Short mmCIF file of C-alpha atoms in Angstrom, two decimals:
data_model
loop_
_atom_site.label_atom_id
_atom_site.label_comp_id
_atom_site.label_asym_id
_atom_site.label_seq_id
_atom_site.Cartn_x
_atom_site.Cartn_y
_atom_site.Cartn_z
CA MET A 1 -70.41 120.08 4.77
CA LYS A 2 -67.12 121.03 7.07
CA SER A 3 -66.58 120.63 10.88
CA TYR A 4 -67.73 123.46 13.36
CA LEU A 5 -68.92 123.95 15.96
CA ALA A 6 -72.78 123.33 17.28
CA ALA A 7 -74.74 124.51 19.79
CA ALA A 8 -77.58 123.12 21.38
CA ILE A 9 -78.93 125.39 24.21
CA GLN A 10 -81.28 125.00 27.23
CA MET A 11 -83.12 127.14 29.48
CA THR A 12 -86.47 128.49 31.67
CA SER A 13 -88.55 129.19 30.17
CA VAL A 14 -91.82 131.58 31.65
CA PRO A 15 -95.27 132.93 30.43
CA ASP A 16 -93.37 135.99 29.92
CA LEU A 17 -91.91 136.67 26.08
CA GLU A 18 -89.76 139.32 26.98
CA LYS A 19 -88.13 138.11 29.49
CA ASN A 20 -87.34 134.12 27.20
CA LEU A 21 -86.48 136.69 24.77
CA THR A 22 -84.11 138.15 26.68
CA GLU A 23 -82.24 135.22 28.00
CA ALA A 24 -81.71 133.34 24.83
CA GLU A 25 -80.14 136.69 23.12
CA GLU A 26 -77.06 136.49 26.25
CA LEU A 27 -77.89 131.86 25.52
CA ILE A 28 -76.67 132.56 21.37
CA ASP A 29 -74.21 135.23 22.29
CA LEU A 30 -72.61 132.81 25.01
CA ALA A 31 -72.54 129.99 22.28
CA VAL A 32 -70.90 132.37 20.02
CA ARG A 33 -68.75 133.75 21.86
CA GLN A 34 -67.04 129.87 22.52
CA GLY A 35 -67.07 129.94 18.18
CA ALA A 36 -70.75 127.54 17.60
CA GLU A 37 -71.63 128.52 14.17
CA LEU A 38 -75.41 126.81 14.53
CA VAL A 39 -76.83 127.99 17.36
CA CYS A 40 -80.05 124.99 18.81
CA LEU A 41 -82.78 127.61 20.71
CA PRO A 42 -85.46 124.65 23.20
CA GLU A 43 -89.11 123.79 21.91
CA ASN A 44 -90.72 126.63 24.24
CA PHE A 45 -88.05 129.52 24.10
CA SER A 46 -90.16 132.90 23.67
CA PHE A 47 -93.04 131.45 25.78
CA LEU A 48 -94.23 128.39 28.05
CA GLY A 49 -97.52 129.52 29.79
CA ALA A 50 -100.43 127.83 30.24
CA GLU A 51 -102.25 126.98 27.07
CA GLU A 52 -105.66 129.53 26.70
CA GLU A 53 -102.52 131.96 27.05
CA LYS A 54 -100.86 130.45 24.87
CA VAL A 55 -103.71 130.53 22.35
CA ALA A 56 -104.51 134.25 22.74
CA GLN A 57 -101.22 135.51 22.67
CA ALA A 58 -100.74 133.36 19.97
CA GLN A 59 -100.61 136.22 16.87
CA LYS A 60 -97.57 138.72 19.07
CA ILE A 61 -95.14 135.64 20.64
CA ALA A 62 -95.39 134.02 16.87
CA ALA A 63 -94.02 137.81 15.50
CA ALA A 64 -91.93 138.47 17.63
CA SER A 65 -90.55 135.35 17.90
CA VAL A 66 -89.63 135.36 13.66
CA THR A 67 -88.43 138.77 14.72
CA PHE A 68 -85.75 137.67 17.28
CA LEU A 69 -85.07 134.72 15.11
CA THR A 70 -84.03 136.74 11.95
CA THR A 71 -82.77 139.39 13.65
CA MET A 72 -80.34 137.43 16.06
CA ALA A 73 -78.99 135.18 12.65
CA GLN A 74 -78.36 137.92 11.30
CA ARG A 75 -76.05 140.13 13.82
CA PHE A 76 -74.58 137.03 14.92
CA GLN A 77 -73.27 136.18 11.17
CA VAL A 78 -75.17 132.13 12.65
CA THR A 79 -77.86 129.82 11.26
CA ILE A 80 -79.92 129.38 14.38
CA LEU A 81 -83.22 126.78 14.80
CA GLY A 82 -86.19 128.19 16.43
CA GLY A 83 -87.28 124.49 18.05
CA GLY A 84 -90.73 125.26 18.54
CA PHE A 85 -93.50 128.34 19.31
CA PRO A 86 -96.45 128.97 18.29
CA VAL A 87 -97.95 130.51 14.50
CA PRO A 88 -101.57 131.03 15.31
CA ALA A 89 -103.22 128.76 12.71
CA SER A 90 -107.44 128.80 10.65
CA SER A 91 -108.78 126.14 13.27
CA GLY A 92 -108.11 128.76 16.16
CA LYS A 93 -105.28 126.56 17.44
CA VAL A 94 -101.04 127.59 16.63
CA TYR A 95 -99.73 125.29 15.22
CA ASN A 96 -96.40 124.51 17.44
CA THR A 97 -93.48 125.10 14.46
CA ALA A 98 -89.92 125.18 13.89
CA LEU A 99 -87.76 127.55 12.25
CA LEU A 100 -84.21 127.65 10.49
CA VAL A 101 -82.52 131.05 9.88
CA ASP A 102 -79.94 131.73 7.83
CA ALA A 103 -76.88 134.35 8.83
CA ASN A 104 -78.75 136.58 5.88
CA GLY A 105 -81.83 136.12 8.68
CA THR A 106 -83.55 133.80 5.22
CA GLU A 107 -85.52 130.41 6.38
CA LEU A 108 -84.33 127.53 4.99
CA ALA A 109 -86.97 125.39 6.67
CA ARG A 110 -89.75 125.03 8.63
CA TYR A 111 -91.87 122.19 10.53
CA CYS A 112 -95.06 121.96 11.98
CA LYS A 113 -94.73 119.57 15.05
CA VAL A 114 -96.97 116.29 14.47
CA HIS A 115 -97.01 114.90 16.97
CA LEU A 116 -99.31 115.94 19.90
CA PHE A 117 -97.93 115.12 24.04
CA ASP A 118 -101.63 114.13 25.09
CA VAL A 119 -100.57 111.88 28.40
CA ASN A 120 -101.73 111.51 32.05
CA LEU A 121 -98.06 111.27 33.84
CA PRO A 122 -98.17 109.22 36.78
CA ASP A 123 -96.84 111.92 38.95
CA GLY A 124 -100.41 113.78 38.92
CA ASN A 125 -99.35 115.95 35.71
CA THR A 126 -102.06 115.79 32.01
CA TYR A 127 -100.90 117.35 29.59
CA HIS A 128 -103.58 117.71 26.77
CA GLU A 129 -101.32 119.00 23.53
CA SER A 130 -103.69 118.94 21.58
CA ALA A 131 -106.42 120.59 23.10
CA THR A 132 -105.15 124.08 21.29
CA VAL A 133 -102.61 122.74 19.50
CA GLU A 134 -103.23 121.44 15.39
CA PRO A 135 -101.13 118.98 14.22
CA GLY A 136 -98.73 119.63 11.83
CA GLN A 137 -100.20 118.06 7.95
CA ASP A 138 -96.42 117.62 6.85
CA LEU A 139 -92.99 115.30 7.35
CA PRO A 140 -90.30 117.37 8.54
CA PRO A 141 -87.94 118.46 5.96
CA VAL A 142 -84.47 117.69 5.14
CA TYR A 143 -82.57 121.63 4.84
CA PHE A 144 -79.49 120.78 2.19
CA SER A 145 -76.26 123.05 4.16
CA GLU A 146 -72.99 122.55 1.80
CA GLN A 147 -71.25 124.57 5.62
CA LEU A 148 -73.41 122.36 8.18
CA GLY A 149 -74.41 118.90 6.77
CA ASN A 150 -77.82 117.52 5.97
CA LEU A 151 -79.85 119.13 8.97
CA GLY A 152 -83.37 117.17 10.19
CA LEU A 153 -85.92 118.77 11.74
CA SER A 154 -88.22 117.54 14.72
CA ILE A 155 -89.86 118.98 18.33
CA CYS A 156 -90.39 116.96 21.51
CA TYR A 157 -92.21 113.52 21.82
CA ASP A 158 -91.95 113.17 17.82
CA VAL A 159 -88.58 111.88 18.89
CA ARG A 160 -90.25 108.37 20.43
CA PHE A 161 -92.16 107.81 16.09
CA ALA A 162 -88.40 106.08 15.48
CA GLU A 163 -90.53 106.09 11.69
CA LEU A 164 -90.09 110.10 11.51
CA TYR A 165 -86.34 109.60 12.14
CA ARG A 166 -86.03 106.82 9.54
CA HIS A 167 -87.62 108.82 7.34
CA LEU A 168 -85.05 111.57 7.25
CA SER A 169 -81.72 109.73 7.85
CA GLN A 170 -83.51 107.63 3.91
CA GLN A 171 -84.04 111.64 3.09
CA GLY A 172 -80.26 112.58 2.91
CA ALA A 173 -80.13 113.53 6.93
CA GLU A 174 -76.71 113.71 9.40
CA ILE A 175 -78.26 115.56 11.22
CA LEU A 176 -80.87 115.45 13.20
CA PHE A 177 -82.73 118.60 15.81
CA VAL A 178 -84.82 117.24 18.86
CA PRO A 179 -85.82 120.94 20.41
CA ALA A 180 -87.49 120.49 23.50
CA ALA A 181 -88.78 121.09 26.71
CA PHE A 182 -89.48 117.70 27.83
CA THR A 183 -91.09 116.21 31.21
CA ALA A 184 -89.03 116.44 33.85
CA TYR A 185 -90.91 112.76 34.86
CA THR A 186 -90.96 110.99 31.52
CA GLY A 187 -87.29 112.96 30.92
CA LYS A 188 -85.56 111.07 34.07
CA ASP A 189 -86.18 108.05 32.27
CA HIS A 190 -86.82 108.45 29.14
CA TRP A 191 -85.61 111.32 27.27
CA GLN A 192 -81.25 110.24 26.75
CA VAL A 193 -82.37 106.58 25.73
CA LEU A 194 -84.57 107.78 22.94
CA LEU A 195 -82.21 110.69 21.50
CA GLN A 196 -79.08 108.18 21.84
CA ALA A 197 -81.38 105.30 20.18
CA ARG A 198 -81.57 108.11 16.67
CA ALA A 199 -78.62 108.77 16.99
CA ILE A 200 -77.14 104.91 17.30
CA GLU A 201 -79.98 103.24 14.07
CA ASN A 202 -79.65 106.49 11.46
CA THR A 203 -75.91 107.18 12.42
CA CYS A 204 -76.87 110.88 12.35
CA TYR A 205 -75.52 113.21 14.78
CA ILE A 206 -78.95 114.35 16.94
CA ILE A 207 -78.07 117.70 19.14
CA ALA A 208 -81.81 118.34 21.36
CA PRO A 209 -81.79 121.79 23.17
CA ALA A 210 -83.92 121.80 26.19
CA GLN A 211 -86.14 123.27 28.55
CA THR A 212 -84.94 123.11 32.16
CA GLY A 213 -86.83 123.85 36.04
CA GLN A 214 -90.23 125.48 36.63
CA HIS A 215 -91.77 126.94 34.55
CA TYR A 216 -95.46 128.30 36.21
CA GLY A 217 -97.46 125.53 38.44
CA ARG A 218 -96.34 122.30 37.90
CA ARG A 219 -95.08 122.79 34.74
CA GLN A 220 -91.22 121.78 34.92
CA SER A 221 -88.70 120.16 32.01
CA HIS A 222 -85.88 117.56 32.73
CA GLY A 223 -83.14 120.13 31.11
CA HIS A 224 -79.69 118.09 29.93
CA ALA A 225 -79.46 119.53 26.47
CA VAL A 226 -77.79 117.71 24.94
CA ILE A 227 -75.31 116.49 21.67
CA VAL A 228 -75.12 112.67 20.66
CA ASP A 229 -72.71 111.75 18.29
CA PRO A 230 -74.20 109.75 15.38
CA TRP A 231 -72.38 106.54 17.06
CA GLY A 232 -74.62 107.02 20.19
CA ALA A 233 -71.56 108.69 22.60
CA ILE A 234 -72.78 111.73 24.28
CA LEU A 235 -70.08 114.52 23.56
CA ALA A 236 -71.97 117.61 25.15
CA ASP A 237 -74.72 117.98 28.40
CA ALA A 238 -75.65 121.37 29.75
CA GLY A 239 -77.33 119.73 33.20
CA ASP A 240 -80.06 120.45 35.02
CA LYS A 241 -79.68 124.54 34.76
CA PRO A 242 -79.77 127.36 32.04
CA GLY A 243 -77.22 127.24 30.10
CA VAL A 244 -75.00 125.79 26.14
CA ALA A 245 -74.14 122.32 25.27
CA ILE A 246 -71.60 122.41 22.60
CA ALA A 247 -69.90 120.40 20.77
CA GLU A 248 -67.90 119.21 16.72
CA ILE A 249 -69.63 118.12 14.26
CA SER A 250 -67.45 116.24 11.50
CA PRO A 251 -68.12 115.19 8.95
CA HIS A 252 -64.41 112.69 9.38
CA ARG A 253 -66.46 111.42 12.63
CA LEU A 254 -70.41 110.73 10.77
CA GLU A 255 -67.99 109.54 7.50
CA GLN A 256 -66.75 106.67 10.16
CA VAL A 257 -69.42 105.78 11.69
CA ARG A 258 -71.54 104.90 8.32
CA ARG A 259 -68.41 102.57 7.51
CA GLN A 260 -67.93 100.77 10.51
CA MET A 261 -71.72 100.65 11.43
CA PRO A 262 -73.54 100.73 7.60
CA SER A 263 -76.29 99.42 8.50
CA LEU A 264 -78.30 102.56 7.00
CA GLN A 265 -77.95 99.60 3.23
CA HIS A 266 -77.87 96.67 5.02
CA ARG A 267 -81.93 97.79 5.93
CA VAL A 268 -84.99 94.72 3.86
CA PHE A 269 -88.47 96.55 4.81
CA HIS A 270 -88.09 99.85 3.98
#
């Protein structure tokens, strides 16, 4: 692993596939022009609309998303994480799928979200992700990259389940992806503190691209795409507007923190 710049992209995706992909391309271009070699897109980057609409268009969204990620990775010669898009499942629902693609456009890793967001919030918003999304059955993978480090996948609501990240760090993860469309209501209280906790307890970098702003109806996301270092320090924060958070991923910093705080080696219960 070498030192390099990573980008966590922040978008306001809407129920319009073409519009979203145009915005994503502009933000990838912006990140690459700032030197990013690893570019991460948020959950629902290619489509954020009503659940029934997402399922109806899932085949089209999935095909366009994969083509887009492959094309962008090849064009800009970077590794790209597509943080979440619907892939049709045999049940008639979809898998909320994250895809990691290298600069040749080759698929490196894929993960189907296992923890689904079925929550009634005090602000009156109700989310029932499992109505249209089939939960993944497998723990997320770690992709071992000589250049970029060991990359562990997850999606959004997963961040509340510490055991998933402990599994990833046990598998050797050094960088954890948490692409999200975190709600505005929960985000203000929980987003940053959960990400910092996952970084600190696993002594890993966190790259958390995010959705922000108003998407459709009452659906609103918190924003604040961030990159967190293994000590829990916020290295970059995209604020509440579409944009890019960019920071250095350093093997020396990772090694330093793990030497100073060797908590992973001190675990008693496995």
